[in-house]
Coordinates of N, CA, C and O in Angstrom, one line a residue:
M1 N 101.2 -27.4 46.2 CA 101.7 -28.3 47.3 C 100.7 -29.5 47.3 O 99.5 -29.4 47.2
K2 N 101.3 -30.6 47.6 CA 100.5 -31.9 47.7 C 100.5 -32.4 49.1 O 101.6 -32.5 49.7
K3 N 99.4 -32.8 49.6 CA 99.3 -33.4 50.9 C 99.0 -34.9 50.7 O 98.2 -35.3 49.9
L4 N 99.7 -35.7 51.5 CA 99.6 -37.1 51.5 C 99.3 -37.6 52.9 O 100.0 -37.1 53.8
R5 N 98.5 -38.5 53.1 CA 98.3 -39.1 54.4 C 99.5 -40.0 54.8 O 100.0 -40.7 54.0
L6 N 100.0 -39.8 56.0 CA 101.2 -40.5 56.4 C 100.8 -41.7 57.2 O 101.1 -42.9 57.0
L7 N 100.0 -41.5 58.3 CA 99.5 -42.6 59.1 C 98.0 -42.4 59.2 O 97.5 -41.4 59.5
E8 N 97.3 -43.5 58.9 CA 95.8 -43.4 59.0 C 95.3 -43.8 60.4 O 94.3 -43.3 60.8
Q9 N 96.0 -44.7 61.1 CA 95.6 -45.1 62.4 C 96.9 -45.3 63.2 O 98.0 -45.5 62.7
P10 N 96.8 -45.2 64.5 CA 98.0 -45.4 65.4 C 98.5 -46.8 65.1 O 97.8 -47.8 64.8
C11 N 99.8 -47.0 65.1 CA 100.4 -48.3 64.8 C 100.4 -49.2 66.0 O 100.4 -50.4 65.9
C12 N 100.4 -48.6 67.2 CA 100.7 -49.5 68.4 C 99.6 -49.4 69.4 O 99.8 -49.9 70.5
A13 N 98.4 -48.9 69.0 CA 97.3 -48.9 69.9 C 96.5 -50.3 69.7 O 96.6 -50.9 68.7
P14 N 95.7 -50.7 70.7 CA 95.0 -51.9 70.6 C 94.1 -51.9 69.3 O 93.5 -50.9 69.0
G15 N 94.2 -53.0 68.6 CA 93.4 -53.1 67.4 C 94.0 -52.5 66.1 O 93.3 -52.4 65.1
A16 N 95.2 -52.0 66.2 CA 95.8 -51.3 65.1 C 96.0 -52.2 63.9 O 96.4 -53.4 64.1
P17 N 95.8 -51.8 62.7 CA 96.0 -52.6 61.5 C 97.5 -52.7 61.2 O 98.3 -51.9 61.7
P18 N 97.9 -53.7 60.4 CA 99.3 -53.8 60.0 C 99.8 -52.6 59.3 O 99.0 -52.0 58.5
L19 N 101.0 -52.2 59.5 CA 101.6 -51.0 58.8 C 102.2 -51.4 57.5 O 102.8 -52.6 57.4
R20 N 102.3 -50.5 56.6 CA 103.1 -50.7 55.3 C 104.5 -50.7 55.8 O 104.9 -50.1 56.8
A21 N 105.4 -51.5 55.1 CA 106.8 -51.6 55.4 C 107.5 -50.2 55.5 O 108.3 -50.0 56.4
S22 N 107.2 -49.4 54.6 CA 107.9 -48.1 54.5 C 107.5 -47.2 55.7 O 108.4 -46.5 56.3
V23 N 106.3 -47.3 56.2 CA 105.8 -46.5 57.3 C 106.5 -47.1 58.6 O 107.0 -46.4 59.5
A24 N 106.5 -48.4 58.7 CA 107.2 -49.1 59.8 C 108.6 -48.7 59.9 O 109.2 -48.4 61.0
L25 N 109.3 -48.7 58.8 CA 110.7 -48.3 58.8 C 110.9 -46.9 59.2 O 111.8 -46.6 60.0
S26 N 110.1 -46.0 58.7 CA 110.2 -44.6 59.1 C 110.0 -44.4 60.6 O 110.8 -43.7 61.3
L27 N 109.0 -45.0 61.2 CA 108.7 -44.9 62.6 C 109.8 -45.5 63.4 O 110.3 -45.0 64.4
A28 N 110.3 -46.7 63.0 CA 111.4 -47.4 63.7 C 112.6 -46.5 63.8 O 113.3 -46.5 64.8
S29 N 113.0 -45.8 62.7 CA 114.2 -45.0 62.7 C 114.0 -43.9 63.7 O 115.0 -43.5 64.4
R30 N 112.9 -43.3 63.8 CA 112.7 -42.2 64.7 C 112.7 -42.7 66.2 O 113.3 -42.1 67.1
F31 N 112.0 -43.8 66.4 CA 112.0 -44.4 67.8 C 113.4 -44.8 68.2 O 113.9 -44.6 69.3
K32 N 114.2 -45.4 67.2 CA 115.5 -45.8 67.5 C 116.4 -44.6 67.8 O 117.3 -44.7 68.7
A33 N 116.2 -43.5 67.2 CA 116.9 -42.3 67.5 C 116.7 -41.8 69.0 O 117.5 -41.2 69.6
L34 N 115.5 -42.1 69.5 CA 115.2 -41.8 70.9 C 115.6 -42.8 71.9 O 115.2 -42.7 73.1
S35 N 116.3 -43.8 71.5 CA 116.6 -45.0 72.4 C 117.8 -44.7 73.3 O 118.2 -45.5 74.1
D36 N 118.4 -43.5 73.2 CA 119.5 -43.1 74.1 C 119.1 -42.0 75.0 O 118.4 -41.0 74.6
P37 N 119.4 -42.1 76.3 CA 119.0 -41.1 77.3 C 119.5 -39.7 76.9 O 118.8 -38.7 77.2
A38 N 120.7 -39.6 76.4 CA 121.2 -38.2 76.0 C 120.4 -37.6 74.9 O 120.1 -36.4 74.9
R39 N 119.9 -38.4 73.9 CA 119.1 -37.9 72.8 C 117.7 -37.5 73.3 O 117.1 -36.5 72.9
V40 N 117.2 -38.3 74.3 CA 115.9 -37.9 74.9 C 116.1 -36.6 75.6 O 115.2 -35.7 75.5
S41 N 117.2 -36.4 76.3 CA 117.4 -35.1 77.0 C 117.5 -34.0 76.0 O 117.1 -32.9 76.3
I42 N 118.2 -34.2 74.9 CA 118.3 -33.2 73.9 C 116.9 -32.8 73.3 O 116.6 -31.6 73.2
V43 N 116.1 -33.8 73.0 CA 114.7 -33.5 72.5 C 113.9 -32.8 73.6 O 113.2 -31.8 73.3
N44 N 114.1 -33.2 74.8 CA 113.4 -32.5 75.9 C 113.8 -31.1 76.0 O 112.9 -30.2 76.2
R45 N 115.1 -30.8 75.9 CA 115.5 -29.4 76.0 C 115.0 -28.6 74.9 O 114.6 -27.4 75.1
L46 N 115.0 -29.1 73.7 CA 114.5 -28.4 72.5 C 113.0 -28.2 72.6 O 112.5 -27.2 72.1
A47 N 112.3 -29.1 73.2 CA 110.9 -28.9 73.3 C 110.5 -27.7 74.2 O 109.4 -27.1 74.0
G48 N 111.4 -27.3 75.1 CA 111.1 -26.2 75.9 C 111.7 -24.9 75.4 O 111.8 -23.9 76.2
A49 N 112.3 -24.8 74.2 CA 112.9 -23.6 73.7 C 112.7 -23.5 72.2 O 112.4 -24.5 71.5
D50 N 112.8 -22.3 71.7 CA 112.7 -22.1 70.2 C 113.9 -22.7 69.5 O 113.8 -23.3 68.5
E51 N 115.1 -22.5 70.1 CA 116.3 -23.1 69.5 C 117.3 -23.1 70.7 O 117.2 -22.4 71.6
V52 N 118.3 -24.0 70.5 CA 119.4 -24.2 71.5 C 120.7 -24.3 70.8 O 120.8 -25.1 69.8
C53 N 121.7 -23.7 71.3 CA 123.1 -23.8 70.8 C 123.7 -25.1 71.2 O 123.5 -25.6 72.3
V54 N 124.5 -25.6 70.4 CA 125.2 -26.9 70.7 C 126.0 -26.7 72.0 O 126.1 -27.7 72.8
C55 N 126.6 -25.6 72.2 CA 127.4 -25.4 73.4 C 126.6 -25.6 74.7 O 127.1 -26.0 75.7
D56 N 125.3 -25.3 74.6 CA 124.4 -25.6 75.8 C 124.2 -27.0 76.1 O 124.1 -27.4 77.2
F57 N 124.3 -27.9 75.1 CA 124.1 -29.3 75.3 C 125.4 -29.9 75.9 O 125.2 -30.8 76.8
T58 N 126.5 -29.5 75.5 CA 127.8 -30.0 76.1 C 127.8 -29.8 77.6 O 128.1 -30.7 78.4
A59 N 127.5 -28.6 78.0 CA 127.5 -28.2 79.4 C 126.4 -28.9 80.2 O 126.7 -29.5 81.3
R60 N 125.2 -28.9 79.7 CA 124.1 -29.5 80.4 C 124.2 -31.0 80.5 O 123.8 -31.6 81.5
L61 N 124.6 -31.7 79.4 CA 124.7 -33.2 79.4 C 126.0 -33.7 80.0 O 126.1 -34.9 80.3
G62 N 127.0 -32.8 80.1 CA 128.3 -33.3 80.7 C 129.0 -34.2 79.7 O 129.7 -35.1 80.1
L63 N 128.8 -34.0 78.4 CA 129.4 -34.8 77.4 C 130.3 -34.0 76.5 O 130.2 -32.8 76.5
S64 N 131.3 -34.7 75.8 CA 132.2 -34.0 75.0 C 131.5 -33.5 73.7 O 130.4 -33.9 73.4
Q65 N 132.1 -32.5 73.1 CA 131.5 -31.9 71.9 C 131.3 -33.0 70.8 O 130.3 -33.0 70.1
A66 N 132.3 -33.9 70.7 CA 132.2 -35.0 69.7 C 131.0 -35.9 70.0 O 130.2 -36.3 69.0
T67 N 130.8 -36.2 71.2 CA 129.6 -37.1 71.6 C 128.3 -36.4 71.3 O 127.4 -37.0 70.8
V68 N 128.2 -35.1 71.7 CA 127.0 -34.3 71.5 C 126.7 -34.2 70.0 O 125.6 -34.4 69.5
S69 N 127.8 -34.0 69.2 CA 127.6 -33.9 67.7 C 127.1 -35.2 67.2 O 126.3 -35.2 66.3
H70 N 127.6 -36.3 67.7 CA 127.1 -37.6 67.2 C 125.6 -37.7 67.5 O 124.8 -38.1 66.6
H71 N 125.2 -37.4 68.7 CA 123.8 -37.5 69.1 C 122.9 -36.6 68.2 O 121.8 -37.0 67.8
L72 N 123.4 -35.4 68.0 CA 122.6 -34.4 67.2 C 122.5 -35.0 65.7 O 121.5 -34.8 65.1
R73 N 123.6 -35.6 65.2 CA 123.5 -36.2 63.9 C 122.4 -37.2 63.8 O 121.7 -37.3 62.8
V74 N 122.4 -38.1 64.8 CA 121.4 -39.2 64.8 C 120.0 -38.6 64.8 O 119.1 -39.0 64.0
L75 N 119.8 -37.6 65.6 CA 118.4 -36.9 65.7 C 118.1 -36.2 64.4 O 116.9 -36.2 63.9
R76 N 119.1 -35.6 63.8 CA 118.9 -34.9 62.5 C 118.5 -35.9 61.4 O 117.6 -35.7 60.6
E77 N 119.2 -37.0 61.3 CA 119.0 -38.0 60.3 C 117.6 -38.6 60.5 O 117.0 -39.1 59.5
A78 N 117.1 -38.7 61.7 CA 115.7 -39.2 62.0 C 114.7 -38.1 61.7 O 113.5 -38.3 61.9
R79 N 115.1 -36.9 61.4 CA 114.3 -35.8 61.1 C 113.5 -35.4 62.3 O 112.3 -34.9 62.2
L80 N 114.0 -35.5 63.5 CA 113.4 -35.1 64.7 C 113.8 -33.6 65.1 O 113.1 -32.9 65.8
I81 N 115.0 -33.3 64.7 CA 115.5 -31.9 64.9 C 116.1 -31.4 63.6 O 116.4 -32.2 62.6
E82 N 116.3 -30.1 63.5 CA 117.0 -29.5 62.4 C 117.8 -28.3 62.8 O 117.6 -27.7 63.9
V83 N 118.7 -27.9 61.9 CA 119.5 -26.7 62.2 C 118.6 -25.5 62.0 O 117.9 -25.4 61.0
S84 N 118.5 -24.6 63.0 CA 117.7 -23.4 62.8 C 118.6 -22.2 62.3 O 118.1 -21.4 61.5
R85 N 119.8 -22.2 62.7 CA 120.7 -21.1 62.2 C 122.2 -21.4 62.6 O 122.4 -22.2 63.5
R86 N 123.1 -20.7 62.0 CA 124.5 -20.8 62.3 C 125.0 -19.4 62.6 O 124.6 -18.4 62.0
R87 N 125.8 -19.3 63.7 CA 126.4 -18.0 64.0 C 127.8 -18.2 64.3 O 128.2 -18.7 65.3
G88 N 128.7 -17.8 63.3 CA 130.1 -18.1 63.4 C 130.3 -19.6 63.4 O 129.8 -20.3 62.6
T89 N 131.0 -20.1 64.5 CA 131.2 -21.5 64.6 C 130.1 -22.3 65.4 O 130.1 -23.5 65.4
W90 N 129.2 -21.5 65.9 CA 128.1 -22.1 66.7 C 126.9 -22.5 65.8 O 126.5 -21.7 64.9
V91 N 126.3 -23.6 66.1 CA 125.1 -24.1 65.4 C 124.0 -24.2 66.4 O 124.2 -24.7 67.5
F92 N 122.8 -23.7 66.0 CA 121.6 -23.7 66.8 C 120.6 -24.7 66.2 O 120.4 -24.7 65.0
Y93 N 120.0 -25.5 67.1 CA 119.1 -26.5 66.6 C 117.7 -26.2 67.1 O 117.5 -25.5 68.2
R94 N 116.7 -26.7 66.4 CA 115.3 -26.6 66.9 C 114.6 -28.0 66.7 O 115.0 -28.8 65.8
L95 N 113.6 -28.2 67.4 CA 112.8 -29.4 67.3 C 111.9 -29.3 66.1 O 111.4 -28.2 65.7
V96 N 111.6 -30.4 65.5 CA 110.6 -30.5 64.4 C 109.4 -31.0 65.1 O 109.2 -32.2 65.2
P97 N 108.5 -30.1 65.5 CA 107.3 -30.5 66.3 C 106.4 -31.5 65.6 O 105.8 -32.4 66.2
E98 N 106.3 -31.4 64.3 CA 105.5 -32.3 63.5 C 106.0 -33.7 63.7 O 105.2 -34.7 63.7
A99 N 107.3 -33.9 63.7 CA 107.8 -35.3 63.8 C 107.5 -35.9 65.2 O 107.1 -37.1 65.3
V100 N 107.5 -35.1 66.2 CA 107.2 -35.6 67.6 C 105.7 -35.9 67.6 O 105.2 -36.9 68.2
E101 N 104.9 -35.0 67.0 CA 103.4 -35.3 67.0 C 103.1 -36.6 66.3 O 102.2 -37.3 66.7
Q102 N 103.9 -36.8 65.2 CA 103.7 -38.1 64.5 C 104.0 -39.3 65.3 O 103.2 -40.3 65.3
L103 N 105.0 -39.2 66.1 CA 105.3 -40.3 67.0 C 104.3 -40.5 68.1 O 103.9 -41.6 68.4
A104 N 103.8 -39.4 68.6 CA 102.7 -39.5 69.7 C 101.5 -40.1 69.0 O 100.8 -41.0 69.7
F105 N 101.1 -39.8 67.8 CA 100.0 -40.4 67.2 C 100.2 -41.8 66.9 O 99.3 -42.7 67.1
A106 N 101.4 -42.2 66.5 CA 101.7 -43.6 66.2 C 101.5 -44.5 67.5 O 101.0 -45.6 67.4
L107 N 101.8 -43.9 68.6 CA 101.6 -44.7 69.9 C 100.2 -44.6 70.4 O 99.8 -45.2 71.4
G108 N 99.3 -43.8 69.7 CA 97.9 -43.7 70.1 C 97.7 -42.6 71.2 O 96.6 -42.6 71.8
G109 N 98.7 -41.8 71.4 CA 98.6 -40.7 72.4 C 98.5 -39.3 71.9 O 98.7 -38.4 72.6
G110 N 98.2 -39.1 70.6 CA 98.1 -37.8 70.1 C 97.1 -37.7 69.0 O 96.6 -38.7 68.4
P111 N 96.7 -36.5 68.6 CA 95.8 -36.3 67.5 C 96.4 -36.7 66.2 O 97.6 -36.7 66.0
R112 N 95.6 -37.1 65.2 CA 96.0 -37.5 63.9 C 96.8 -36.4 63.2 O 96.3 -35.3 63.0
P113 N 98.0 -36.7 62.7 CA 98.7 -35.7 61.8 C 97.8 -35.5 60.5 O 97.2 -36.5 60.0
E114 N 97.8 -34.3 60.1 CA 96.9 -34.0 58.9 C 97.5 -34.5 57.6 O 96.8 -34.7 56.6
G115 N 98.8 -34.6 57.5 CA 99.4 -35.1 56.3 C 100.9 -34.8 56.2 O 101.6 -34.6 57.2
V116 N 101.4 -34.8 55.0 CA 102.9 -34.6 54.8 C 103.0 -33.6 53.6 O 102.3 -33.7 52.6
L117 N 103.9 -32.7 53.8 CA 104.3 -31.8 52.7 C 105.7 -32.1 52.3 O 106.6 -32.0 53.2
A118 N 105.9 -32.4 51.1 CA 107.3 -32.7 50.6 C 107.7 -31.5 49.8 O 107.1 -31.2 48.8
T119 N 108.8 -30.9 50.2 CA 109.4 -29.8 49.4 C 110.8 -30.2 49.0 O 111.4 -31.2 49.5
A120 N 111.5 -29.3 48.3 CA 112.9 -29.6 48.0 C 113.8 -29.5 49.2 O 114.8 -30.2 49.3
E121 N 113.4 -28.7 50.2 CA 114.2 -28.6 51.4 C 114.0 -29.7 52.4 O 114.9 -30.1 53.1
R122 N 112.7 -30.1 52.6 CA 112.5 -31.1 53.6 C 111.1 -31.7 53.5 O 110.3 -31.2 52.7
T123 N 110.8 -32.8 54.2 CA 109.5 -33.4 54.3 C 109.0 -33.1 55.7 O 109.7 -33.4 56.6
V124 N 107.8 -32.6 55.8 CA 107.2 -32.3 57.1 C 105.9 -33.0 57.2 O 105.0 -32.9 56.4
A125 N 105.7 -33.7 58.4 CA 104.4 -34.2 58.7 C 103.7 -33.3 59.7 O 104.3 -32.7 60.5
W126 N 102.4 -33.1 59.5 CA 101.7 -32.2 60.4 C 100.3 -32.7 60.7 O 99.9 -33.7 60.1

């Protein structure tokens, strides 16, 4: 396994150095995914649970299944959440805590992530 530094310093704290374009793009896509109140609510709900069924989001948010699925897709593509398991037609999601920690660090409000592990299944920052 190979560890690589992802962020060396917070991007948005006073005195932060310029970011590489690839790092800025990655951070921007994650922050953009959180630019909708429904998606923030989904991340908030996942932060308080090991996993949550899609059906719980539709009832809690008062949104249609199609709208919830759209929001979940945006969060998945930003690698903020992932499918934890499937049970019949139901899909359960979980938060990728490392991704949230990386965003907190980028804003200067969290400890430095230790690195990134890239595997065939996914890339994880921790």
